[in-house]
Coordinates of C-alpha atoms and ligand atoms in Angstrom, one line a residue:
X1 CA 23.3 8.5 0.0
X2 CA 23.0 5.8 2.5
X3 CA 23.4 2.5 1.1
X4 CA 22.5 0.3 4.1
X5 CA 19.2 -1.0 4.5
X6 CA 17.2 0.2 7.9
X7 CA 16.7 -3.5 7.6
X8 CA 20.1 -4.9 7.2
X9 CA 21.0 -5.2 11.1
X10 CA 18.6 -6.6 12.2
X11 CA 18.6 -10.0 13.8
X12 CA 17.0 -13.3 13.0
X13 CA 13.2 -13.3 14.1
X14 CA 12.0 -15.4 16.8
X15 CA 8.4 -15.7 17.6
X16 CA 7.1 -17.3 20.6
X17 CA 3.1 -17.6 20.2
X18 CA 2.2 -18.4 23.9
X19 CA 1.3 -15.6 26.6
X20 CA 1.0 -13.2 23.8
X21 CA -1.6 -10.7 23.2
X22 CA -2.2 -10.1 19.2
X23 CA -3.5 -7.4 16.8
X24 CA -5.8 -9.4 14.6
X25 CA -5.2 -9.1 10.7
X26 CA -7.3 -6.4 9.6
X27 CA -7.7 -5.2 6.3
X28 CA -7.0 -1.6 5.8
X29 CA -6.7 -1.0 9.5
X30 CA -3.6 -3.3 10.1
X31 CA -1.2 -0.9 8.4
X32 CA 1.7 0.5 9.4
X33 CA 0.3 3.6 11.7
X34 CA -2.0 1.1 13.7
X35 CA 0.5 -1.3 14.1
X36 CA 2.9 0.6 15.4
X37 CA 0.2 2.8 17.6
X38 CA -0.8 -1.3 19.1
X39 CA 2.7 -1.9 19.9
X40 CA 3.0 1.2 22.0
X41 CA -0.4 0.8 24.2
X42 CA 1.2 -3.0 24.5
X43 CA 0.5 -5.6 21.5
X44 CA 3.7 -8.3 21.7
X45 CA 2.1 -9.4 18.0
X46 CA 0.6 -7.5 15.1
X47 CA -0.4 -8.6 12.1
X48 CA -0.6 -7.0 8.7
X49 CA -4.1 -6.9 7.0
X50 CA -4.2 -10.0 4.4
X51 CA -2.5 -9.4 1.3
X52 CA -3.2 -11.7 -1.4
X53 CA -0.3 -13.4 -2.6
X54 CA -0.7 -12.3 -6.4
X55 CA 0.0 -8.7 -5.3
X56 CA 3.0 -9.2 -3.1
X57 CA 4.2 -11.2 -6.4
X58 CA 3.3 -7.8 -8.4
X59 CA 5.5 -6.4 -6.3
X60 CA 8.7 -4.4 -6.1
X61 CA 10.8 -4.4 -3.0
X62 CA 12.1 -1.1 -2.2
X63 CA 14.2 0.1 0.9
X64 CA 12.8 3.3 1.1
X65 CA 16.1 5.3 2.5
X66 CA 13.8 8.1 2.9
X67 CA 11.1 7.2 5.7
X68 CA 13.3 4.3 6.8
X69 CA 10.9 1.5 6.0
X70 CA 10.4 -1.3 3.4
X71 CA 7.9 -0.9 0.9
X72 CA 6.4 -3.5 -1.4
X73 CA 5.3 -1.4 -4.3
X74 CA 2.9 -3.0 -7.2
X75 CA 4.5 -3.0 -10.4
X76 CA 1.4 -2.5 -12.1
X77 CA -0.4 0.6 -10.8
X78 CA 2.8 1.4 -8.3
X79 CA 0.2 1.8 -5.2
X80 CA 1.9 0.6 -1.9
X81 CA 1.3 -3.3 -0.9
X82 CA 2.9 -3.2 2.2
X83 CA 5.3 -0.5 4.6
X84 CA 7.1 -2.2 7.0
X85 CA 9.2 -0.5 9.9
X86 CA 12.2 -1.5 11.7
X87 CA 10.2 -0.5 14.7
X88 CA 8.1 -4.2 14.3
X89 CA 11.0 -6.5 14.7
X90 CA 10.2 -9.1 16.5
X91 CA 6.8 -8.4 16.4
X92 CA 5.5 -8.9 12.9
X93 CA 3.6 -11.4 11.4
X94 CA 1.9 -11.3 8.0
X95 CA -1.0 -12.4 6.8
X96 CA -1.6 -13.8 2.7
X97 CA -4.7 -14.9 1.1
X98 CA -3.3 -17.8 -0.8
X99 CA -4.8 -21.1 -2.7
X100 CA -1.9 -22.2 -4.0
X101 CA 1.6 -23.7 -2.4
X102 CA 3.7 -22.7 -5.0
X103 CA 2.6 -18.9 -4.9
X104 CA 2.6 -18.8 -0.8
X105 CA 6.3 -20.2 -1.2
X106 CA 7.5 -17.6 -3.5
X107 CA 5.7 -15.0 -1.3
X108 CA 6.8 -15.9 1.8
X109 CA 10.9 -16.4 0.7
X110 CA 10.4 -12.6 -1.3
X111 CA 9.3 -11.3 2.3
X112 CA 11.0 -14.1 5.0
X113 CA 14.2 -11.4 5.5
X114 CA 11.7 -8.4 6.4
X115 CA 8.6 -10.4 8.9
X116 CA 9.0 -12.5 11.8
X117 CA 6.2 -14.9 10.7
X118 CA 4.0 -16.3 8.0
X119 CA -0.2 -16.2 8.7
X120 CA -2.1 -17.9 6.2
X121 CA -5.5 -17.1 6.1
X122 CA -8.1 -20.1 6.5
X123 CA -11.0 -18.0 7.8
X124 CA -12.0 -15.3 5.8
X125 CA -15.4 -15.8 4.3
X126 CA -16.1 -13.1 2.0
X127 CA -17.1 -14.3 -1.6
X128 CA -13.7 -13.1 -3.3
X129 CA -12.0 -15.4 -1.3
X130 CA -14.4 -17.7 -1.6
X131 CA -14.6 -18.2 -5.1
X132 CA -10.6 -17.6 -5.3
X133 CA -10.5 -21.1 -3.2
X134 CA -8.5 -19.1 -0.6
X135 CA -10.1 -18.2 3.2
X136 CA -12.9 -19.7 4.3
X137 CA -13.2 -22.3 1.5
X138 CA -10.0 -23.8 2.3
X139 CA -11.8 -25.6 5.0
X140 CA -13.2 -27.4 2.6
X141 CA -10.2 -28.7 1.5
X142 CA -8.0 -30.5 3.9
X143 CA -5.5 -31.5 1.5
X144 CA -4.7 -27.8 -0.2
X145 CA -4.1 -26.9 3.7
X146 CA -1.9 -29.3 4.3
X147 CA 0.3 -28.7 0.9
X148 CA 0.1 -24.9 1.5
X149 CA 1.2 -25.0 4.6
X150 CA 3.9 -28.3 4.3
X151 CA 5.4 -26.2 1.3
X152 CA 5.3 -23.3 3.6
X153 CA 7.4 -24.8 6.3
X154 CA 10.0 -26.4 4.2
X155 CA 11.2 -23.0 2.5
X156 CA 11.3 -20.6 5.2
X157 CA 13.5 -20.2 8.3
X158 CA 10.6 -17.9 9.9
X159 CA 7.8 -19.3 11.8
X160 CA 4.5 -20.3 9.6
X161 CA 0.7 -20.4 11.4
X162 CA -2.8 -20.4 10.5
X163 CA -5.9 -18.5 11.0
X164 CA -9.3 -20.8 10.8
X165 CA -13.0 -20.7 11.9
X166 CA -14.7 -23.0 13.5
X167 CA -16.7 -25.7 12.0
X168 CA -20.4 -26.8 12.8
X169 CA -19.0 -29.3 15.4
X170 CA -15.8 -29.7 17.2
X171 CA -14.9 -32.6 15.7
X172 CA -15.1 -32.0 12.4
X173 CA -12.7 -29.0 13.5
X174 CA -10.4 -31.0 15.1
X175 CA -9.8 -33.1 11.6
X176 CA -8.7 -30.0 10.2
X177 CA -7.1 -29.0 13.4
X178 CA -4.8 -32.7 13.4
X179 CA -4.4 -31.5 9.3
X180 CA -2.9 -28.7 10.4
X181 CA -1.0 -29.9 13.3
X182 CA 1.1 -32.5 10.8
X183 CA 2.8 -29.7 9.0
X184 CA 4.8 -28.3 11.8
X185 CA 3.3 -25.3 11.9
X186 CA 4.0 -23.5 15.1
X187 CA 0.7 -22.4 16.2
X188 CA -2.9 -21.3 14.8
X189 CA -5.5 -18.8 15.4
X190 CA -9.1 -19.9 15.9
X191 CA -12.1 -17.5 15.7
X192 CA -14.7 -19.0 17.6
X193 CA -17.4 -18.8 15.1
X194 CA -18.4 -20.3 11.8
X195 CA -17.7 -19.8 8.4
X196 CA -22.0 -18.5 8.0
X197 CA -21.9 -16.0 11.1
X198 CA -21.4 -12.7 11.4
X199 CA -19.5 -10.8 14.2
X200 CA -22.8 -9.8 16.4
X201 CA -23.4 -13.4 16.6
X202 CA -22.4 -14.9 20.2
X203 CA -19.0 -16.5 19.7
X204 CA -18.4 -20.1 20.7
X205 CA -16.3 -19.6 23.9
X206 CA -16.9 -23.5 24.3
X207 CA -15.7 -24.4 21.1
X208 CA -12.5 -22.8 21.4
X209 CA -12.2 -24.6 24.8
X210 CA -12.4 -28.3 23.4
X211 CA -10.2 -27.2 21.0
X212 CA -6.8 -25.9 23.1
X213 CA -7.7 -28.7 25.5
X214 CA -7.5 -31.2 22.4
X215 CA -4.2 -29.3 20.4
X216 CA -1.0 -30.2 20.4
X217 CA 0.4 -26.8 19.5
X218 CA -0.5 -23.4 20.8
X219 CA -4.0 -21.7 19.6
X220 CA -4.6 -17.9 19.6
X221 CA -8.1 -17.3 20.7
X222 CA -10.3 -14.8 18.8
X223 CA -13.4 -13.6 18.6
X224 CA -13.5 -12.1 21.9
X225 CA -14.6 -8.5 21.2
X226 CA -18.2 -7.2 21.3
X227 CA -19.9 -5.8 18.5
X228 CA -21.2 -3.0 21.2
X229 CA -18.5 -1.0 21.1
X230 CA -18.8 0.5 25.3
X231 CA -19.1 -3.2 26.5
X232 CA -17.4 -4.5 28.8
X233 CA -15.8 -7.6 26.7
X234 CA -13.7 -4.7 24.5
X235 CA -11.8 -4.3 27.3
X236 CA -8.3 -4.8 28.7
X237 CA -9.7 -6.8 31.7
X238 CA -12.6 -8.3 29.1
X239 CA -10.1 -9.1 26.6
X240 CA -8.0 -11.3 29.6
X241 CA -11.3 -13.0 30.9
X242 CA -11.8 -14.5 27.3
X243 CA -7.8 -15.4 27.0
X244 CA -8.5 -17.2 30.6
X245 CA -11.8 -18.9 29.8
X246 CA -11.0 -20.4 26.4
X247 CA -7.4 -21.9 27.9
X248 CA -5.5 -20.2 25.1
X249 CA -2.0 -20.1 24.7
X250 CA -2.5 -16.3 23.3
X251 CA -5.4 -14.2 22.4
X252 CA -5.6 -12.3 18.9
X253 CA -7.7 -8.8 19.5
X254 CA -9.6 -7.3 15.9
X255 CA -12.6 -5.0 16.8
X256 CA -11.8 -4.1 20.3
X257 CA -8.5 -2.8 19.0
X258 CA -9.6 -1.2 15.7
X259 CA -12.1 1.3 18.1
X260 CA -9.3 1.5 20.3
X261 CA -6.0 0.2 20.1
X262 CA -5.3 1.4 23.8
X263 CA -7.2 -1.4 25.0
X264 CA -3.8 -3.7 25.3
X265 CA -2.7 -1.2 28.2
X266 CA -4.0 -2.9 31.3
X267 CA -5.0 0.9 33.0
X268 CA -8.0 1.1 30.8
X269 CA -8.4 3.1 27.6
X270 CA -6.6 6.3 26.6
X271 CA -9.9 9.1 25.3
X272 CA -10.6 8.4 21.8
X273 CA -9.1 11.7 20.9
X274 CA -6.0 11.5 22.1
X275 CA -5.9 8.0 20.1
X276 CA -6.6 9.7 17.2
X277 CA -3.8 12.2 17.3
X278 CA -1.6 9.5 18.0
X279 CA -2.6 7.5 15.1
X280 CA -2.3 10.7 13.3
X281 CA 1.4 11.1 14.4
X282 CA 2.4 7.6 12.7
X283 CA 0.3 8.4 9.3
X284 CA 1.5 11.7 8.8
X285 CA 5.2 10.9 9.6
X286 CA 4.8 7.7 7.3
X287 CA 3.0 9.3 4.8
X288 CA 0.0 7.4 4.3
X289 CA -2.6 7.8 2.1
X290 CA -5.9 9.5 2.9
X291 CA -8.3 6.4 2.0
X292 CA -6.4 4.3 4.8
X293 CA -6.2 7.3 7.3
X294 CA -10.0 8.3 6.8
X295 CA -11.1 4.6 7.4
X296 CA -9.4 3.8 10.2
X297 CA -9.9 7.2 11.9
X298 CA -13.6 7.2 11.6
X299 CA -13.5 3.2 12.8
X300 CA -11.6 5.1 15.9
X301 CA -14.2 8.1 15.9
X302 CA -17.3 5.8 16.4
X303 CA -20.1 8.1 18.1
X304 CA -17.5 11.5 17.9
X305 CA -19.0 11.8 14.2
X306 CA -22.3 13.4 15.8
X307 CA -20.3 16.1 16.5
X308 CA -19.5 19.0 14.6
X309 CA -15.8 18.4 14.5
X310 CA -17.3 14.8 13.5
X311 CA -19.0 16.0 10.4
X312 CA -16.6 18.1 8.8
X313 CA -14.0 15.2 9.2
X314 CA -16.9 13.1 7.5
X315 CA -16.0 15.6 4.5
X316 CA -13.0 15.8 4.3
X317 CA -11.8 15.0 0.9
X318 CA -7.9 14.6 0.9
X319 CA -5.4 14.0 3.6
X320 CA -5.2 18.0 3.7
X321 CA -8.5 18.5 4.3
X322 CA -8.9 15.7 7.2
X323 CA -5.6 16.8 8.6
X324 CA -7.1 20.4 9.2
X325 CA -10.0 19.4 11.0
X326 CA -7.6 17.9 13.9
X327 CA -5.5 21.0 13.8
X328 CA -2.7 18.9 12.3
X329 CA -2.4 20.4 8.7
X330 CA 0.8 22.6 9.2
X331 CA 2.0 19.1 10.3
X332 CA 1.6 17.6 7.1
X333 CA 2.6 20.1 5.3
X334 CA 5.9 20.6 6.7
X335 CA 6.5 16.6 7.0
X336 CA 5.5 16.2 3.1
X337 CA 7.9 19.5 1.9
X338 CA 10.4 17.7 4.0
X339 CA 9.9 13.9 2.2
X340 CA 9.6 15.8 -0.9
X341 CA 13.1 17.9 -0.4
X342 CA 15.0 14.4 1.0
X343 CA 13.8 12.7 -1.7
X344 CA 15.1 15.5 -4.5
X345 CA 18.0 15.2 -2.5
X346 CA 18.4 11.7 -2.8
X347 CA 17.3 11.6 -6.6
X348 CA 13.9 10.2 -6.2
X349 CA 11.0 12.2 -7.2
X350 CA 8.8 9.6 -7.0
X351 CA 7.5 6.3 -6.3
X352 CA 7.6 5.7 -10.0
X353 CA 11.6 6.8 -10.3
X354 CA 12.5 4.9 -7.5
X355 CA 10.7 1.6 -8.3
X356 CA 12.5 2.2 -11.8
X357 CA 15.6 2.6 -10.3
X358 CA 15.8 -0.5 -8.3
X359 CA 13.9 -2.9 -11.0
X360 CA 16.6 -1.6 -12.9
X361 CA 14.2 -0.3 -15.4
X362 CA 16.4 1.3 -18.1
X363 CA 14.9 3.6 -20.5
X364 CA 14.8 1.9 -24.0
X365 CA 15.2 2.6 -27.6
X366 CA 12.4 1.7 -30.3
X367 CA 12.6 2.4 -33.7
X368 CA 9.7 3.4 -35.3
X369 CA 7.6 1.5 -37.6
X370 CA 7.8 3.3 -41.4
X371 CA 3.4 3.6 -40.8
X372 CA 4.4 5.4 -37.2
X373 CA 7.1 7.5 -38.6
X374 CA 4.1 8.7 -41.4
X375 CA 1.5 9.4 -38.5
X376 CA 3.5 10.9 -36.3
X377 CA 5.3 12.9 -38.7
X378 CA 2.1 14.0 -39.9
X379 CA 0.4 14.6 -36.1
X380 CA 3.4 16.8 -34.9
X381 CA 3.2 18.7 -38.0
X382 CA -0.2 19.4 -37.3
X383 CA 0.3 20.2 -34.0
X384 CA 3.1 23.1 -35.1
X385 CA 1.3 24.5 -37.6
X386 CA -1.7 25.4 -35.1
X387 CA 1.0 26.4 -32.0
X388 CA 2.6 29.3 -35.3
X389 CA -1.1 29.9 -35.9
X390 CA -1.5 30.4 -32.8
X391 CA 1.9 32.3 -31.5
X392 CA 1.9 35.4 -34.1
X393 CA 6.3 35.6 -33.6
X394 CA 8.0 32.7 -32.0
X395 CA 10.9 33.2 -30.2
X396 CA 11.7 29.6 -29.3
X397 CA 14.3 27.5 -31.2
X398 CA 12.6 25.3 -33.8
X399 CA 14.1 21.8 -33.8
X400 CA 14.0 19.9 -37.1
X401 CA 11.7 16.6 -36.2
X402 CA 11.7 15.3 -39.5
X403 CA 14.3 12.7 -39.2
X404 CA 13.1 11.4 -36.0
X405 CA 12.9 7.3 -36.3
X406 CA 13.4 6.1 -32.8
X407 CA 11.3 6.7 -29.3
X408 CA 12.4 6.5 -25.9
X409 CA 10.4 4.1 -23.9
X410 CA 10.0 3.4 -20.2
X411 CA 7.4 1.8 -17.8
X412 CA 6.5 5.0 -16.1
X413 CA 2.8 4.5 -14.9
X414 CA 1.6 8.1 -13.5
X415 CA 0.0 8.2 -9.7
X416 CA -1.9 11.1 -9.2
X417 CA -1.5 11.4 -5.5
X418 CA 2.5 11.8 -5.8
X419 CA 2.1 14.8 -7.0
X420 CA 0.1 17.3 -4.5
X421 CA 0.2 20.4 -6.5
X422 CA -0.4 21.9 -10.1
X423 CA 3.3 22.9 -10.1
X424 CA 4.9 20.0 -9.7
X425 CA 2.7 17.5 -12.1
X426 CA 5.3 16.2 -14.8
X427 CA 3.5 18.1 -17.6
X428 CA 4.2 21.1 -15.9
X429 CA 7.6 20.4 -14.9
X430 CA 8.5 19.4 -18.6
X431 CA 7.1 22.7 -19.9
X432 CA 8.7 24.7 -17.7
X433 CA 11.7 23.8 -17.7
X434 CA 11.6 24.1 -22.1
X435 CA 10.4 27.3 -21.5
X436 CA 13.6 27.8 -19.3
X437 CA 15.9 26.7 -21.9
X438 CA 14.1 28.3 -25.1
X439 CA 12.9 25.3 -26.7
X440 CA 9.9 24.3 -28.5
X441 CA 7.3 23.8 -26.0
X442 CA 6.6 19.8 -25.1
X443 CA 3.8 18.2 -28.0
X444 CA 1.9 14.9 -27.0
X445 CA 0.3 12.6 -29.5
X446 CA -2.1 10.0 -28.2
X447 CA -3.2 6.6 -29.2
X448 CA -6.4 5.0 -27.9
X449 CA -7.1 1.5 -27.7
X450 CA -10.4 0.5 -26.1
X451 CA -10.8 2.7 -22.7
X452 CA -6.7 3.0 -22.3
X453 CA -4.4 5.5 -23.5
X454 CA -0.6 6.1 -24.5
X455 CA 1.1 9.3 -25.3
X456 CA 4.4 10.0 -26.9
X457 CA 6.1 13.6 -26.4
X458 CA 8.3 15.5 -28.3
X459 CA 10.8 17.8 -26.6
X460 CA 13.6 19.2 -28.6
X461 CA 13.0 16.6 -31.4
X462 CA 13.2 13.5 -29.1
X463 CA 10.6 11.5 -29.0
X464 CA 9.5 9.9 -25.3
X465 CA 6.8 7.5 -24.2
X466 CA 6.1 4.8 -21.3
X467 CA 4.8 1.8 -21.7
X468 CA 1.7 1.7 -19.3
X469 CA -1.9 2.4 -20.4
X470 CA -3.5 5.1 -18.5
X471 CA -6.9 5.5 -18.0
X472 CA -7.5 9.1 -19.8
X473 CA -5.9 11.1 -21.9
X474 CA -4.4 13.7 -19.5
X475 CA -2.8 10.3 -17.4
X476 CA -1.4 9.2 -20.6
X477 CA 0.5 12.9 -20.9
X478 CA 1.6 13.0 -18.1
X479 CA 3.3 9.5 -17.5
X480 CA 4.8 10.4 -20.9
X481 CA 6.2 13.9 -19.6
X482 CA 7.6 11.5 -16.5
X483 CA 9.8 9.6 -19.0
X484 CA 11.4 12.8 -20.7
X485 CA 12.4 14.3 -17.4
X486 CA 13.4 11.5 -15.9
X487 CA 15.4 10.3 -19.7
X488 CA 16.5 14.4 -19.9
X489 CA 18.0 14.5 -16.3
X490 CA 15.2 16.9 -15.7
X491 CA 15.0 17.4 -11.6
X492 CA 13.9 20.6 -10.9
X493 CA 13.0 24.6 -12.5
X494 CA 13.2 27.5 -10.8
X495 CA 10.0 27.7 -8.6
X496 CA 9.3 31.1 -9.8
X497 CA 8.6 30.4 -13.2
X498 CA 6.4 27.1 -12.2
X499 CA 4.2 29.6 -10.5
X500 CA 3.2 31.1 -14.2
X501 CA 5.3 29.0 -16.8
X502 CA 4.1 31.7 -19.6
X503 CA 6.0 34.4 -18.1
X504 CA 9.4 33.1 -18.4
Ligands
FNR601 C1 -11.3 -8.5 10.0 N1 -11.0 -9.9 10.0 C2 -10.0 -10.4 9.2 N2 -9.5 -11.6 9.4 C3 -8.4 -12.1 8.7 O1 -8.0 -13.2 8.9 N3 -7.8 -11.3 7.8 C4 -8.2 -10.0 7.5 O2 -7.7 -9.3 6.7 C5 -9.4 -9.5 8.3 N4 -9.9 -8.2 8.0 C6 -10.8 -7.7 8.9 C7 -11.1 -6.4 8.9 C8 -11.9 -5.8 9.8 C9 -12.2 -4.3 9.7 C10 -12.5 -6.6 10.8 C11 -13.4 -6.0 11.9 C12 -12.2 -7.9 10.9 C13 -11.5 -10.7 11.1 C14 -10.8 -10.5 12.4 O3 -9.4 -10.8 12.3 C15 -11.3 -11.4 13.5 O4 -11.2 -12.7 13.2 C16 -12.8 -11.1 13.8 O5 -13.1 -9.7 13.8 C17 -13.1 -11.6 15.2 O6 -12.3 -11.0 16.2 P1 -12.9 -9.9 17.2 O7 -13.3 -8.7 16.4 O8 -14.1 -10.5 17.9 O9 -11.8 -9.5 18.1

């Protein structure tokens, strides 16, 4: 196994924020696949979606050795926060929703080694942020800006900007433009319209114009595109004439670019189709998740849903599905078998093990309580009464559970979507593989606290649980089964008997 971070090379980030044109954060569209797929038609800049600082603190740092990125993985729910490429070097900024200094410091020193630069987020108006303080609201509040972004400064080696909206006048921008200008940030982005309109109002080319004129520090122009997506203004040559008007030192893109990231190539749009496949090429090879895919290839799509290739991509269900409709499914196929097999290969079945792994989560031992020694003593007696009822000669060996005073626990949350078929599910794994070795077949007890649930198992008198809550019943199985095989050593079973576990 490779040791060395894809990372590890690389050299210190520079930035420069003048004559550049920029991906505007996005959320769900400025992932990985889009922000590679803007680099290539000609972005110098992209920015990740906004992440809120609380998540990337939830979060596990892992160099995945397998697809050659950086991952920030949630703890809690182990859903990916953030892939990152070696490809963006040099080009990466990203973006946190943040009210707080102390959180955006510890934030931006967890992620200073893997981005080239810091955006805080000072426009967003949507009521979450809102009522979080973060956004919009901290225009509000000239004093949180400056402590956010003074603290920002003075802890990271990488550069730290700003994203704001305007403000009913251009004065009263220009006191939180000075604010801003104190903490030596090295540049901001200004959308030129305020916190109460919405994209198909008119942006305020003017305002933007007092503004750079007045700045002492570059500003990023945005809100150049058109909510028409065939005008003119979401073009290369429209997306220049609103860089030259306002006087900008750079010029951030959003809309334009999430119809059609091909409008940074100065020769004019690439078809939408051939976009599409593109975009499809990064989210297949980084194995992205159908809910980001579907999003930002319908936001691509745009009046190709009318058609009949349109609607049945409008039902796709799973990544599978949507794959097929662009004649791309053996793709996935073959690229998922392949970062299933590497990842056998280099012991990590799943997100899950791997996050374990490198939190250095190590299984541990509980005793049992004397009350949970009664009840499950009493449950698993129950439950191998009704499997001899049930199995007239039984030619498994018994294993003597009576003595049993200690579990095995772990923080094993389950994740559906790692698991793509039947035969490879953790419950099914964990049976098979008894089956295999003639032992008693798995037994899961549940406890139920409110709407969450936790399971213990029993395989070959051992008793294994993990210490998240799962939403059902079946979850809280099967993130128990993940503990034993993972505690057992348990990595694979001989496919032909996962096929129909009761033969063998
Ligand atoms: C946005 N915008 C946005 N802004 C931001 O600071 N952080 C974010 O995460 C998002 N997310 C987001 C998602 C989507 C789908 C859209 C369309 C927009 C606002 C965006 O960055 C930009 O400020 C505005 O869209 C104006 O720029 P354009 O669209 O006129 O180029």
């Amino acid at each position: 196994m490779n040791g060395v971070s894809a990372h590890e090379s690389r050299p210190p980030p520079q930035l420069d924020y003048v004559g550049r044109l920029i991906l505007a954060p996005m959320v769900k569209i400025g992932t990985l696949p889009m922000r590679l797929l803007a680099l290539d038609y000609g972005a110098d800049l992209v920015y990740t979606e906004e992440i809120i600082d609380f998540r990337l603190l939830r979060s596990q740092r892992i160099d995945n050795q397998v697809l050659r990125t950086v991952d920030y993985v949630d703890r809690t729910d182990d859903t990916l926060v953030l892939r990152i490429s070696p490809k963006e070097r040099g080009h990466l900024v990203l973006q946190i929703g943040t009210s707080d200094p102390q959180r955006a410091v510890q934030v931006a020193q967890m992620v200073e080694r893997d981005v080239d630069g810091i955006d805080v987020n000072m426009g967003c108006p949507k009521a979450f942020s809102l009522k979080g303080g973060m956004g919009a609201a901290l225009l509000s509040h000239p004093d949180k800006i400056q402590a956010i972004l003074t603290a920002l400064v003075a802890s990271v080696s990488i550069p730290v900007t700003c994203k704001i909206r305007i403000k009913d006048t251009v004065e009263k921008t220009m006191e939180i433009v000075k604010v801003i200008e104190s903490t030596g940030v090295r540049a901001f982005a200004v959308h030129g319209r305020t916190k109460d309109e919405r994209p198909n109002h008119a942006v305020h080319t003017d305002a933007i114009q007092a503004i750079v004129k007045q700045a002492a520090i570059p500003v990023i122009a945005n809100g150049g595109s058109s909510n028409n997506r065939n005008s003119s203004d979401n073009t290369y040559d429209g997306i220049k004439a609103f860089w030259k008007e306002t006087g900008a030192a750079s010029v951030m893109v959003a809309r334009a670019a999430e119809w059609n990231p091909s409008v940074f190539r100065p020769e004019g749009k690439a078809p939408v189709m051939e976009v599409v496949h593109k975009y499809l090429d990064y989210a297949i090879h980084y194995d992205y998740t159908f809910v980001i895919v579907k999003y930002t290839v319908q936001q691509i799509l745009g009046s190709e849903q009318d058609s009949e290739m349109g609607k049945r991509f409008l039902h796709s269900a799973t990544m599978r599905d949507l794959c097929a409709v662009f004649g791309r499914e053996k793709e996935l196929v073959e690229r998922q078998d392949w970062i299933r097999q590497k990842s056998n290969d280099l012991d990590i079945t799943s997100t899950t093990f791997r996050f374990c792994r490198d939190a250095k989560i190590l299984p541990k031992k509980r005793k049992l309580s004397e009350p949970e020694i009664h009840e499950y003593r009493a449950k698993f007696q129950s439950l191998d009464n009704q499997e001899k009822r049930e199995c007239s000669k039984s030619d498994t060996n018994q294993v003597d559970t009576e003595e049993t005073d200690e579990v095995t626990s772990m923080f094993c949350p389950f994740v559906r979507n790692h698991y793509r078929d039947t035969g490879d599910i953790p419950k099914c794994l964990l049976l098979t593989w008894t089956l295999e070795n003639a032992l008693e077949k798995p037994q899961y007890v549940t406890e139920r606290t409110d709407k969450t649930f936790r399971s213990v198992v029993r395989v070959n008198g051992r008793l294994f649980e993990s210490e998240s809550w799962e939403k059902n019943k079946k979850y809280a199985e099967q993130a128990s089964a993940i503990v034993a095989l993972h505690c057992l050593g348990i990595r694979s079973v001989n496919p032909e008997h996962l096929k129909n576990p009761n033969k063998s």
